[in-house]
Coordinates of C-alpha atoms in Angstrom, one line a residue:
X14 CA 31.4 -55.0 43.4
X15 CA 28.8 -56.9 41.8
X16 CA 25.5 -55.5 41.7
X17 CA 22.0 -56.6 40.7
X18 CA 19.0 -54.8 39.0
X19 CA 15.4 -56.4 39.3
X20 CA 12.9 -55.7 37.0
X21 CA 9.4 -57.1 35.8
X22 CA 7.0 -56.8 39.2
X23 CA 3.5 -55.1 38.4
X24 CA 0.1 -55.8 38.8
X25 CA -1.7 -59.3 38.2
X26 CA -4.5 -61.1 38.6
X27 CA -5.0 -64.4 40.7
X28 CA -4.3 -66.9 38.1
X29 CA -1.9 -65.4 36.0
X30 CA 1.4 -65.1 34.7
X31 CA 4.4 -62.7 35.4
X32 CA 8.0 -63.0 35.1
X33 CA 10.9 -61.1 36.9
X34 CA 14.4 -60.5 35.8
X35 CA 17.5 -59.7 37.6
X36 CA 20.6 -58.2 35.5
X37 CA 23.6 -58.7 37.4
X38 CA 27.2 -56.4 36.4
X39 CA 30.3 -55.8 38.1
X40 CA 31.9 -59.3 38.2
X41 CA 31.4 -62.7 37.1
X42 CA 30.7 -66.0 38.8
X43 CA 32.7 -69.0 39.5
X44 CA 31.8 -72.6 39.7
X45 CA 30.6 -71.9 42.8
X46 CA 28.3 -68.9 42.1
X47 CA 25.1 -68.9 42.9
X48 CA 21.7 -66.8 42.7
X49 CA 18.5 -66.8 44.3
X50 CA 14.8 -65.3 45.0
X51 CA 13.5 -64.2 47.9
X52 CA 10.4 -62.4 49.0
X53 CA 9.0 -60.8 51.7
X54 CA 5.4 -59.5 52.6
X55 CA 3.8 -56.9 55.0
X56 CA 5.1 -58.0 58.6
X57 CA 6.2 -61.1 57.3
X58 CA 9.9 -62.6 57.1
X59 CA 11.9 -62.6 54.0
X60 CA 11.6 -66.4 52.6
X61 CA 13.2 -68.3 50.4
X62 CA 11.6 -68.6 47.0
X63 CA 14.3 -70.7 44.2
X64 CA 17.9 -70.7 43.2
X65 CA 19.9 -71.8 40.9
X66 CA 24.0 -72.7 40.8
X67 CA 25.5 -70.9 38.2
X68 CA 27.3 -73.5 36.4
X69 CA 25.1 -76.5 36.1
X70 CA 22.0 -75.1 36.5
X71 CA 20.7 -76.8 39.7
X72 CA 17.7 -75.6 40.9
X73 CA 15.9 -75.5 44.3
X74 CA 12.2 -74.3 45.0
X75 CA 10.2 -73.5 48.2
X76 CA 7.6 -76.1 48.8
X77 CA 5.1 -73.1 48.1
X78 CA 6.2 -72.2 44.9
X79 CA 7.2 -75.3 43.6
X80 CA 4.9 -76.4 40.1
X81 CA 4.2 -72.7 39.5
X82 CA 7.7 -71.1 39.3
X83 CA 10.8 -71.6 37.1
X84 CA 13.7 -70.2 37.7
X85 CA 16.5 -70.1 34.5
X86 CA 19.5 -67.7 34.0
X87 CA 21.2 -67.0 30.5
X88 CA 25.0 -66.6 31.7
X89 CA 25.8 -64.6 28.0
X90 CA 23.5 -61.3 29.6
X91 CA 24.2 -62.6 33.4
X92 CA 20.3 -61.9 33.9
X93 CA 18.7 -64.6 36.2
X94 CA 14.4 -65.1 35.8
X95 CA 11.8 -65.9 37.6
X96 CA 8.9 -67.3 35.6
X97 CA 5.3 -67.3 38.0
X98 CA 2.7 -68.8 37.3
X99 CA -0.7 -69.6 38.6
X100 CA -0.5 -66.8 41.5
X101 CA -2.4 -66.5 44.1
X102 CA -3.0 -63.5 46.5
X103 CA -0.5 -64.5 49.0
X104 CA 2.2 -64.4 46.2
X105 CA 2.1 -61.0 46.9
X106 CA 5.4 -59.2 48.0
X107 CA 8.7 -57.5 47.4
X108 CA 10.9 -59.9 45.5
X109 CA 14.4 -59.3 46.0
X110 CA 17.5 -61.2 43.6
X111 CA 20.5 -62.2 45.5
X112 CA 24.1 -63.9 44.1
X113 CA 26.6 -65.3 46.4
X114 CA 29.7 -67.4 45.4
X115 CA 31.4 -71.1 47.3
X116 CA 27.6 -71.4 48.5
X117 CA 26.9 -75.4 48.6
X118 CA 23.8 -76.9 47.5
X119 CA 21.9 -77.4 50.8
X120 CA 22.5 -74.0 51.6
X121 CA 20.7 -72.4 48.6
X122 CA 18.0 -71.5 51.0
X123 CA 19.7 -69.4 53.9
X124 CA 19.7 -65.8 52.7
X125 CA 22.8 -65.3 54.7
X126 CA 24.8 -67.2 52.1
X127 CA 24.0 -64.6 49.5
X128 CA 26.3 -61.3 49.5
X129 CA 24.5 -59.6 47.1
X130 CA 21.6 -57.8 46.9
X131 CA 19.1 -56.2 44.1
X132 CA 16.5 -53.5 45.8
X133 CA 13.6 -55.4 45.3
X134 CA 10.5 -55.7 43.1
X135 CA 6.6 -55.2 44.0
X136 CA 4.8 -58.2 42.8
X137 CA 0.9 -57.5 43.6
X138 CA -1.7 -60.5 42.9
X139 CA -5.3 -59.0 43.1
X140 CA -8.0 -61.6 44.1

């Protein structure tokens, strides 16, 4: 059972920079693995934010996102980032990690692909 542990969320002003990890353990991921960021804000819909195949390193970004975040992962410490930058006040939100496996490229963005799930990580942006 694979399971994955956010960590970096905190405070921030509008403007700045903050980056969020996510350690995965309990397995390993094929060719086909995959892992992703999503967020979700006050009475809003979780939304995609970036993923990135395992092998390969293919990213994809929400429009919204794209030009201030970077995702990377270091497959030696299975830990997958999210770098932000330039954040505004509606950056604000839980950010969760997910991993999936045998997920193809165009569907990097539907959170239903993912199996896996990390228990989130407040990311506040003060104006």
């Amino acid at each position: 059972q694979v399971q994955l542990v956010e960590s970096g969320g905190g405070l921030v002003q509008a403007g700045g920079s903050l980056r969020i990890s996510c350690a995965a353990s309990g397995g390993t991921f094929s060719n086909s693995g995959a892992m992703g960021w999503f967020r979700q804000a006050p009475g809003k819909d979780r939304e995609f934010i970036a993923a990135i195949r395992w092998n390969g390193g293919t990213t994809s970004y929400a429009d919204s996102v794209k030009g201030r975040f970077t995702i990377s992962r270091d497959k030696a410490k299975n830990t997958v980032y999210l770098q932000m930058s330039s954040l505004k006040a509606e950056d604000t939100a839980v950010y969760y990690c997910a991993a999936g496996v045998g997920i193809i490229l165009s569907s990097l963005r539907s959170s239903s692909q993912y199996s896996y799930w990390g228990q989130g990580t407040q990311v506040t942006v003060s104006s």
